PDB file of C-alpha atoms in Angstrom:
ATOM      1  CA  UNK Q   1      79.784 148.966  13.892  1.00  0.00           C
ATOM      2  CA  UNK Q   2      81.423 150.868  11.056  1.00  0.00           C
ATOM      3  CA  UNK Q   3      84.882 149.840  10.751  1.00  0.00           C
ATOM      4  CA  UNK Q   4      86.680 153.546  10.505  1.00  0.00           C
ATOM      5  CA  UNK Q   5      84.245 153.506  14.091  1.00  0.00           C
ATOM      6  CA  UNK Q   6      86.097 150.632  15.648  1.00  0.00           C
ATOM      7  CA  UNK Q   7      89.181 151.188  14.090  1.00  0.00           C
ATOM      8  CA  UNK Q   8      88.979 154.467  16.619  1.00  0.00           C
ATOM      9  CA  UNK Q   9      87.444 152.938  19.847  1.00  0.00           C
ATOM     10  CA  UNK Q  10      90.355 150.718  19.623  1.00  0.00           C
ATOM     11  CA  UNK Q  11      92.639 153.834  19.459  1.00  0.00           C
ATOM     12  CA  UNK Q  12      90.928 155.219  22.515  1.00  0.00           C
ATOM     13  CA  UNK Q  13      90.767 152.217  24.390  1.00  0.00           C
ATOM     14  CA  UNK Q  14      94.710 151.393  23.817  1.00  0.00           C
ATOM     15  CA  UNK Q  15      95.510 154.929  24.184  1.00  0.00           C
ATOM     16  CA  UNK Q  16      93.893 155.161  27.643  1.00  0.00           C
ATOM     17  CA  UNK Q  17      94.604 152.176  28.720  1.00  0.00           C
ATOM     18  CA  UNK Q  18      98.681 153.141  28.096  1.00  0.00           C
ATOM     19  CA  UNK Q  19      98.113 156.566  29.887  1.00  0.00           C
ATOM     20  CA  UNK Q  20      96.542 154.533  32.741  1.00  0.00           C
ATOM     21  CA  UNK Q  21      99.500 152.311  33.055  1.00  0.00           C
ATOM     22  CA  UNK Q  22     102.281 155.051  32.564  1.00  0.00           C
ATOM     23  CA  UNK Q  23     100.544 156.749  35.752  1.00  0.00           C
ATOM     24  CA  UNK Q  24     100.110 154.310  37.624  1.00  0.00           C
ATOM     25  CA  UNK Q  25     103.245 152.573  37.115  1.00  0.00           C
ATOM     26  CA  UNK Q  26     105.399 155.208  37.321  1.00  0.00           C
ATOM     27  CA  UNK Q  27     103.679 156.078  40.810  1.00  0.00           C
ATOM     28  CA  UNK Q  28     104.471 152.973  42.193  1.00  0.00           C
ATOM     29  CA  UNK Q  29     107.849 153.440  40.652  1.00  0.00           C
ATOM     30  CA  UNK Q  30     108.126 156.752  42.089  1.00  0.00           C
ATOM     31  CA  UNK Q  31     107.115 155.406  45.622  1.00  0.00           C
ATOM     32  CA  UNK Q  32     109.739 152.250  45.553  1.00  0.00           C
ATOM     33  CA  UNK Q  33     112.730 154.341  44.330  1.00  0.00           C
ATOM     34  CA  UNK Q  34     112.136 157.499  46.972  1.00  0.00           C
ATOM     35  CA  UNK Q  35     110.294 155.933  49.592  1.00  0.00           C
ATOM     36  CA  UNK Q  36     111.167 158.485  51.733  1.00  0.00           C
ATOM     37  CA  UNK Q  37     110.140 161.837  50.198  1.00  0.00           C
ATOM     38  CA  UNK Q  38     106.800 162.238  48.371  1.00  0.00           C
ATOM     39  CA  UNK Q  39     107.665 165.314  46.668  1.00  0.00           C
ATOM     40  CA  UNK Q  40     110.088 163.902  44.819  1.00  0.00           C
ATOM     41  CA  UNK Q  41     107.824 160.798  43.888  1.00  0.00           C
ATOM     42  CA  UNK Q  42     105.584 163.154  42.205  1.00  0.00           C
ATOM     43  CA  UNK Q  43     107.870 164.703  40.621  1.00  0.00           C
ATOM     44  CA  UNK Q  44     109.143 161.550  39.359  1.00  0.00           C
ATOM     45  CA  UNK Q  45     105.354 160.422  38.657  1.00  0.00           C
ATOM     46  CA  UNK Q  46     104.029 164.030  37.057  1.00  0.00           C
ATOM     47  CA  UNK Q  47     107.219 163.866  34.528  1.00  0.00           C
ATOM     48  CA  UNK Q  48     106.417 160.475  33.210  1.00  0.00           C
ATOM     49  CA  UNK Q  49     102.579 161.308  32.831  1.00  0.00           C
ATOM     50  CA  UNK Q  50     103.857 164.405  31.017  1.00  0.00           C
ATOM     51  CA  UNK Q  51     106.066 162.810  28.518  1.00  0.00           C
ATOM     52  CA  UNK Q  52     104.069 159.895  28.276  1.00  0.00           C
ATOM     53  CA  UNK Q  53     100.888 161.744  27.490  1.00  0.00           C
ATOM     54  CA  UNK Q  54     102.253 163.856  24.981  1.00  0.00           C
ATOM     55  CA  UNK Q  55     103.712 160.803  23.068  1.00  0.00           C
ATOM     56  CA  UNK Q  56     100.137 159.103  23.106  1.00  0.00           C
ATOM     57  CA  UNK Q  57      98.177 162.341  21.755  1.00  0.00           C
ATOM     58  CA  UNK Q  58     101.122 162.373  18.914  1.00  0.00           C
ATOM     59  CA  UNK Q  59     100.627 158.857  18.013  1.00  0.00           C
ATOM     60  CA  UNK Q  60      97.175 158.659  18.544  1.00  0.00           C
ATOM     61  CA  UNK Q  61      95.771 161.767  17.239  1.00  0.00           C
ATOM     62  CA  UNK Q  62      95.455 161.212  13.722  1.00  0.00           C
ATOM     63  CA  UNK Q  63      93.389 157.753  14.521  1.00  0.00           C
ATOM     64  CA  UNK Q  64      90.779 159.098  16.861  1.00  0.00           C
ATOM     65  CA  UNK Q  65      91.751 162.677  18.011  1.00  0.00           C
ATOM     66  CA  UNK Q  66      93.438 161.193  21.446  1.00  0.00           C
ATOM     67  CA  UNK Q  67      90.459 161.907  23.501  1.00  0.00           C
ATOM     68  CA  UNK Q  68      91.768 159.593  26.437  1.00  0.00           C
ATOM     69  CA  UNK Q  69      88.824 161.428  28.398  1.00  0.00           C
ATOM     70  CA  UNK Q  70      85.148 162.131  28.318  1.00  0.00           C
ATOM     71  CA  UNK Q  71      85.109 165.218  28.980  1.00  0.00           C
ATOM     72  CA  UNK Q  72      86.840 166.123  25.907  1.00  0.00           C
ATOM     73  CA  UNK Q  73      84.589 163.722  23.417  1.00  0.00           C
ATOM     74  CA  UNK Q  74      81.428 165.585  25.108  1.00  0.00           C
ATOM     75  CA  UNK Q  75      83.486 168.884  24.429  1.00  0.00           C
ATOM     76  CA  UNK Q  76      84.570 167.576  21.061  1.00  0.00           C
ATOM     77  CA  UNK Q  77      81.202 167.000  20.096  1.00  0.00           C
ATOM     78  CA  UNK Q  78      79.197 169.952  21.473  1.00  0.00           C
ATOM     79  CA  UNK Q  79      81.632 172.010  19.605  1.00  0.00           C
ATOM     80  CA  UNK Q  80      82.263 170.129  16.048  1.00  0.00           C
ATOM     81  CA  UNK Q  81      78.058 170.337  16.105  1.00  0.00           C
ATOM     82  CA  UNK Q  82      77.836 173.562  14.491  1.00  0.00           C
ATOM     83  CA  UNK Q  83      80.406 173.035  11.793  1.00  0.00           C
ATOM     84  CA  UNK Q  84      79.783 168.921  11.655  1.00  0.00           C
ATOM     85  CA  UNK Q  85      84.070 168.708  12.181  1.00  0.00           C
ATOM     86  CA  UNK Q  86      84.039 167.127  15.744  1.00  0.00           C
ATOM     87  CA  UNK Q  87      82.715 164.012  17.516  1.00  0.00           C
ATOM     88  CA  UNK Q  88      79.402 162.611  16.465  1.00  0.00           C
ATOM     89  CA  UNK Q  89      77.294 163.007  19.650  1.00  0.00           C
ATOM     90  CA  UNK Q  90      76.030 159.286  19.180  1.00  0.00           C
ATOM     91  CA  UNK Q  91      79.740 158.401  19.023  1.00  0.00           C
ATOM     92  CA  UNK Q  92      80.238 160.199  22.392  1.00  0.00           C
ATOM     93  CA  UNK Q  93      78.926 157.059  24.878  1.00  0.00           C
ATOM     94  CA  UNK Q  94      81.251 154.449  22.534  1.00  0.00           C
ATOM     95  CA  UNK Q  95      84.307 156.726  23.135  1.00  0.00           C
ATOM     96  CA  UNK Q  96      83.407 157.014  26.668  1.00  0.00           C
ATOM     97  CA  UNK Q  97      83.541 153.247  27.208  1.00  0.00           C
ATOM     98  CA  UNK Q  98      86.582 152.514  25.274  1.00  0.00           C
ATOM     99  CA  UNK Q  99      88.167 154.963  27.223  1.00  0.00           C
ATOM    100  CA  UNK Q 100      86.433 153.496  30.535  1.00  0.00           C
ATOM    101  CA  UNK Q 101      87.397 150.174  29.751  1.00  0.00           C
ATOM    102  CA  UNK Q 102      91.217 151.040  28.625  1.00  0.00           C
ATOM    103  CA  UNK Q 103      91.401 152.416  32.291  1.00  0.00           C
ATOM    104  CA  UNK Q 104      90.546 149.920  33.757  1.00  0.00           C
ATOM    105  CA  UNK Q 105      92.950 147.458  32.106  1.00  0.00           C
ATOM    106  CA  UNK Q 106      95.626 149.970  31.995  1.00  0.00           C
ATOM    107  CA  UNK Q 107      95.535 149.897  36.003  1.00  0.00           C
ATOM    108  CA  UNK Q 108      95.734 146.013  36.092  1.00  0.00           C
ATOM    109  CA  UNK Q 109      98.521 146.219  33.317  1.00  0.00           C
ATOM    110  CA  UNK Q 110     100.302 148.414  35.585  1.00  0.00           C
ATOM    111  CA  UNK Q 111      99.872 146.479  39.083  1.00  0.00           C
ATOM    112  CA  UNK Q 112     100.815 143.259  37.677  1.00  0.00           C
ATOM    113  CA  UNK Q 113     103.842 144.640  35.801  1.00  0.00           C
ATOM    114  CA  UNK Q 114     105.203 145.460  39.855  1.00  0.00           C
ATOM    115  CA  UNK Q 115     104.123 142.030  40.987  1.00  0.00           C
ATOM    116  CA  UNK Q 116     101.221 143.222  42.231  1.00  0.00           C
ATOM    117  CA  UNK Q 117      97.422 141.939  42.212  1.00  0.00           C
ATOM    118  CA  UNK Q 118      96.045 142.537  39.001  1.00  0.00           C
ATOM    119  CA  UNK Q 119      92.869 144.029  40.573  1.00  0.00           C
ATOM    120  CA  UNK Q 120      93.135 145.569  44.155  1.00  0.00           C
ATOM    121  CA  UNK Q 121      90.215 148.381  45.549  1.00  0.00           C
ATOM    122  CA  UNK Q 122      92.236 151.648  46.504  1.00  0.00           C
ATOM    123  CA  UNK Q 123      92.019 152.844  50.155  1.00  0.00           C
ATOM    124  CA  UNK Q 124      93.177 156.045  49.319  1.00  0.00           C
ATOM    125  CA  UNK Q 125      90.411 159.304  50.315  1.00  0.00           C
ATOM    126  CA  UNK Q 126      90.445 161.944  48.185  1.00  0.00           C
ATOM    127  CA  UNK Q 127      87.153 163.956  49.238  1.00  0.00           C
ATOM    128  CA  UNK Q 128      88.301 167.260  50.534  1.00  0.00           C
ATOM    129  CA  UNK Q 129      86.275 170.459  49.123  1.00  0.00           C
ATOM    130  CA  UNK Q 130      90.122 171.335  47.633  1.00  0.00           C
ATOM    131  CA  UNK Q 131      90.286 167.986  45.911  1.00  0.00           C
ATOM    132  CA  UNK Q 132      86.987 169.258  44.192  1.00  0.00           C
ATOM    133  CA  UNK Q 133      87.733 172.502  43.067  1.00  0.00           C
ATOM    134  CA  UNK Q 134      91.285 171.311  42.184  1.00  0.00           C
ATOM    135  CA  UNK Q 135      89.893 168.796  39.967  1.00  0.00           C
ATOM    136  CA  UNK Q 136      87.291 171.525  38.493  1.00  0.00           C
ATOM    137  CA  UNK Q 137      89.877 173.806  37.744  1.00  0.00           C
ATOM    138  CA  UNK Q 138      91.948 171.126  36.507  1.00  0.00           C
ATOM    139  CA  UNK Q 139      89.293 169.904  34.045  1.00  0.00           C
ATOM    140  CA  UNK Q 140      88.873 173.406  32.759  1.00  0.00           C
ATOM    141  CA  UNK Q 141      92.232 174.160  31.849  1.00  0.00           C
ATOM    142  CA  UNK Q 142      92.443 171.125  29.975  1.00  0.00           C
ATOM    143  CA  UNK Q 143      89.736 171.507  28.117  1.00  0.00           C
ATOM    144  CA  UNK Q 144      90.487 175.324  27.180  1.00  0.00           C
ATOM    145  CA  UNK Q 145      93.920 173.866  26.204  1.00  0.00           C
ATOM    146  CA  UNK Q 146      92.925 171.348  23.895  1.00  0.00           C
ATOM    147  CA  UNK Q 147      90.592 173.522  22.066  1.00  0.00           C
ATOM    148  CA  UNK Q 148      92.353 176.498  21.966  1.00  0.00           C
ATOM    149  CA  UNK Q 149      94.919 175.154  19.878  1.00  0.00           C
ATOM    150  CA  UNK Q 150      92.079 173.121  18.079  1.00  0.00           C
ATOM    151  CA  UNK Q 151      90.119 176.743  17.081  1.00  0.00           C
ATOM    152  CA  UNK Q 152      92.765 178.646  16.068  1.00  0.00           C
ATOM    153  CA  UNK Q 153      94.515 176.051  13.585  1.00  0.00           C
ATOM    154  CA  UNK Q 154      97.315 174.882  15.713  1.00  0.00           C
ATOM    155  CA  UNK Q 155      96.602 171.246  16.643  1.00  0.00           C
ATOM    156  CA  UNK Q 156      99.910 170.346  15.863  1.00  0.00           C
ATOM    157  CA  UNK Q 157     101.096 171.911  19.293  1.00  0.00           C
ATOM    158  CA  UNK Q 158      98.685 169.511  21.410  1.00  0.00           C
ATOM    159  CA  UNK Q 159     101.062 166.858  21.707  1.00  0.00           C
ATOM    160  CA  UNK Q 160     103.732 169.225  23.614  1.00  0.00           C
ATOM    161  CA  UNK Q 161     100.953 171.311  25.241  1.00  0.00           C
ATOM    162  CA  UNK Q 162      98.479 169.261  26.485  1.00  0.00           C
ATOM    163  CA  UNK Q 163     101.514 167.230  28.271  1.00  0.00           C
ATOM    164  CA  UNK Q 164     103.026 170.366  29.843  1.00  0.00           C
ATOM    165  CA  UNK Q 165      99.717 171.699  31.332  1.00  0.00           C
ATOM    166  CA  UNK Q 166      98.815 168.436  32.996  1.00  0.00           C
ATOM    167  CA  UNK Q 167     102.489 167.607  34.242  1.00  0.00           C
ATOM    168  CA  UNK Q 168     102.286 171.491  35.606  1.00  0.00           C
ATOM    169  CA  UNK Q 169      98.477 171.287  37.118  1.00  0.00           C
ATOM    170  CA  UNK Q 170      99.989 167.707  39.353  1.00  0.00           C
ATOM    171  CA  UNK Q 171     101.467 170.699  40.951  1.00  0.00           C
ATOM    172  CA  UNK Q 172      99.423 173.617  41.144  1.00  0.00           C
ATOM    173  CA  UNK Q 173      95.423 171.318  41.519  1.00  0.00           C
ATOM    174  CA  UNK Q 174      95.432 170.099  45.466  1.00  0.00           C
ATOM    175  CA  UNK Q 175      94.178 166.776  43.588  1.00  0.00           C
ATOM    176  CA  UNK Q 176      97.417 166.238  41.275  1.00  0.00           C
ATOM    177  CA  UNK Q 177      94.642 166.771  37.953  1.00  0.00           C
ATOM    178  CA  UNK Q 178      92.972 163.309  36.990  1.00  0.00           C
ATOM    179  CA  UNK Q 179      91.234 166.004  35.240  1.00  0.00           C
ATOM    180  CA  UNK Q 180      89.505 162.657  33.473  1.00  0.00           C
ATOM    181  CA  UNK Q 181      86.572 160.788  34.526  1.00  0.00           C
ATOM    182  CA  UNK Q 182      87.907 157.371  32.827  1.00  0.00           C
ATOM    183  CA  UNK Q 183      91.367 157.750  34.288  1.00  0.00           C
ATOM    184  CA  UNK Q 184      89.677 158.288  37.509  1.00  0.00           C
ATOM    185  CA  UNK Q 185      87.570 155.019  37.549  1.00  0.00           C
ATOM    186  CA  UNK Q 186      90.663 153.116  36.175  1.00  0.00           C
ATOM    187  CA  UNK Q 187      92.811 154.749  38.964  1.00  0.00           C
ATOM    188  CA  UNK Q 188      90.370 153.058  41.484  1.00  0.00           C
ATOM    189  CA  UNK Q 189      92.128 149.876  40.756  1.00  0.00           C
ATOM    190  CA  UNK Q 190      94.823 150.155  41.996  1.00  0.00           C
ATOM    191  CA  UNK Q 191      95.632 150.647  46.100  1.00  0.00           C
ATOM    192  CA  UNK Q 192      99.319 152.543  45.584  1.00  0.00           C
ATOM    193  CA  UNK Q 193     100.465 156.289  45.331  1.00  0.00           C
ATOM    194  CA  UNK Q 194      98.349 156.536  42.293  1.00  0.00           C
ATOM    195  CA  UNK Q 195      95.224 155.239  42.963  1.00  0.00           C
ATOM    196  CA  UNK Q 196      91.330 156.956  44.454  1.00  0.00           C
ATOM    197  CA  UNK Q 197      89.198 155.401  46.535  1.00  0.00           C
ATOM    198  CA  UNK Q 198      86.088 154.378  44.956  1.00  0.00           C
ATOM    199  CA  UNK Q 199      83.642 156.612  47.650  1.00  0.00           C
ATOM    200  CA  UNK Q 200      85.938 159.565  45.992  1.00  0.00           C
ATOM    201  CA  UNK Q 201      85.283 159.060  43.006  1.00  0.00           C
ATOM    202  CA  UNK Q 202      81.070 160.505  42.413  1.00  0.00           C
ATOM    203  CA  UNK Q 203      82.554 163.489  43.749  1.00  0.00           C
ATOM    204  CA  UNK Q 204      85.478 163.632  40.873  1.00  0.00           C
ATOM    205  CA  UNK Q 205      83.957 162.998  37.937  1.00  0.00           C
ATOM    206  CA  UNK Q 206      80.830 165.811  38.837  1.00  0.00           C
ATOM    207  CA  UNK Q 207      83.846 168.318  39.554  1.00  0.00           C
ATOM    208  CA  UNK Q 208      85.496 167.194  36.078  1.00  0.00           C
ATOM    209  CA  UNK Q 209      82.224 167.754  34.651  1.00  0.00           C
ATOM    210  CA  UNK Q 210      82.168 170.922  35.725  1.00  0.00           C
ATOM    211  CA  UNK Q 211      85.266 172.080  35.097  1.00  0.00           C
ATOM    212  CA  UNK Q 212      84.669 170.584  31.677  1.00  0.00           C
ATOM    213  CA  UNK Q 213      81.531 172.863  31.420  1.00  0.00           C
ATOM    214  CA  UNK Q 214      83.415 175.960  32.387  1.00  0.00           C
ATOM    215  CA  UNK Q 215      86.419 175.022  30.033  1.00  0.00           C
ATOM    216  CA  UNK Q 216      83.747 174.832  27.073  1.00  0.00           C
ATOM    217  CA  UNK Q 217      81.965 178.233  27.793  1.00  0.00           C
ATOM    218  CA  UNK Q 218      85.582 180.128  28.174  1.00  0.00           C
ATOM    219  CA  UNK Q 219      86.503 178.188  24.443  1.00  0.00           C
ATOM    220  CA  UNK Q 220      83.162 179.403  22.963  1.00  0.00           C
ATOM    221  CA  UNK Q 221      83.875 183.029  24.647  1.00  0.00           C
ATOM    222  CA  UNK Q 222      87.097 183.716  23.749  1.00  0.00           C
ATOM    223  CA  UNK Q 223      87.702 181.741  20.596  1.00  0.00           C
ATOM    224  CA  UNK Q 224      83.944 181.718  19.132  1.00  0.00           C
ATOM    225  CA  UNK Q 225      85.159 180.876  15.668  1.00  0.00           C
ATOM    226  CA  UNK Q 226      87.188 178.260  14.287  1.00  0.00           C
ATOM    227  CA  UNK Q 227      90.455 179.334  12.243  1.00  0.00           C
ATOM    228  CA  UNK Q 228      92.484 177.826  10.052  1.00  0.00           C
ATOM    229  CA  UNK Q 229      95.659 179.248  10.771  1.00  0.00           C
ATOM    230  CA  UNK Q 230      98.565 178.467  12.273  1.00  0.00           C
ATOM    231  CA  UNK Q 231     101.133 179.854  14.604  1.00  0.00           C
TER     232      UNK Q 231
END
């Protein structure tokens, strides 16, 4: 393996494995400091996966991009083919198991930081025909986000953005936006207010898929060429 190569896996796998633990931690935060009211916990858990995404894509970025998802290396990829400026599509399945593995270890970081079994199987459904198109649409925003500001020469807002739309779509998705098929396996480690059940989670990852597919055509559609200006 090429070192530059590694040198970004482990980027990817660090970086999603952080994101991991800041959601699930800060769920089970959320659910031991308002045990009571569950809108507030995800308030409480949707403001620390903002802020702590946004610091990750800041500090991560210029090592691998701060992919912390599939969906946007296979987006990355299918649109840096043209040009030869994104993701290598044989780089595409490494990403997707650093990120995979980072998950999963970012879950177990997270549980045992809360006294907690470092691996437990979550109990918690998450199969509803909303769920799906919440995650779809989800996915899609995302991935318009990311490469919106990627096209049009203003990847130095994706820190702040990217953060903002997924603390906003815990809100407005009926599945609180996973919106990421690593984070969703990772997420099925876990048996608090954070995690998925592992029947849930086929039915996920082919609505982030999706969405990711949709995301890509509006990109191609409404930014068709890439720019080198800023805002």
């Amino acid at each position: 393996m090429p070192a530059e190569l590694g040198r970004r896996l482990l980027a990817e796998l660090v970086g999603t494995a952080a994101l991991v633990t800041v959601v699930v931690g800060s769920g089970i935060a959320a659910q031991r400091l308002s045990p009571q009211d569950v809108g507030l916990q995800l308030l409480e858990n949707s403001l620390a996966t903002a802020l702590g995404l946004g610091v990750l894509v800041l500090v991560l970025g210029p090592v691998s991009g701060a992919h912390l998802n599939p969906v946007v290396s296979a987006a990355d990829a299918v649109l840096g083919r043209r040009g030869r400026t994104g993701l290598r599509a044989r780089d595409v399945v490494s990403y997707t198991g650093a990120q995979v593995v980072g998950a999963v270890l970012g879950a177990a970081v997270a549980n045992v930081m809360f006294d907690l079994d470092a691996v437990q199987v979550s109990t918690t459904d998450r199969t509803t025909r909303g769920h799906l198109i919440g995650e779809a649409v989800a996915t899609a925003g995302l991935v318009l986000v990311v490469f919106a500001l990627a096209r049009t020469g203003r990847g130095a807002w994706s820190a702040s953005a990217v953060g903002a739309y997924i603390g906003a779509a815990y809100w407005f998705t009926s599945s609180t936006s996973f919106a990421n098929p690593a984070v969703t396996v990772g997420r099925t480690f876990t048996d608090t207010f954070a995690g998925i059940a592992p029947a849930s989670v086929p039915g996920f990852v082919l609505a982030q898929v999706v969405g990711g597919v949709l995301g890509l055509a509006l990109v191609l559609v409404l930014y068709p060429f890439e720019s080198a200006r800023s805002a």
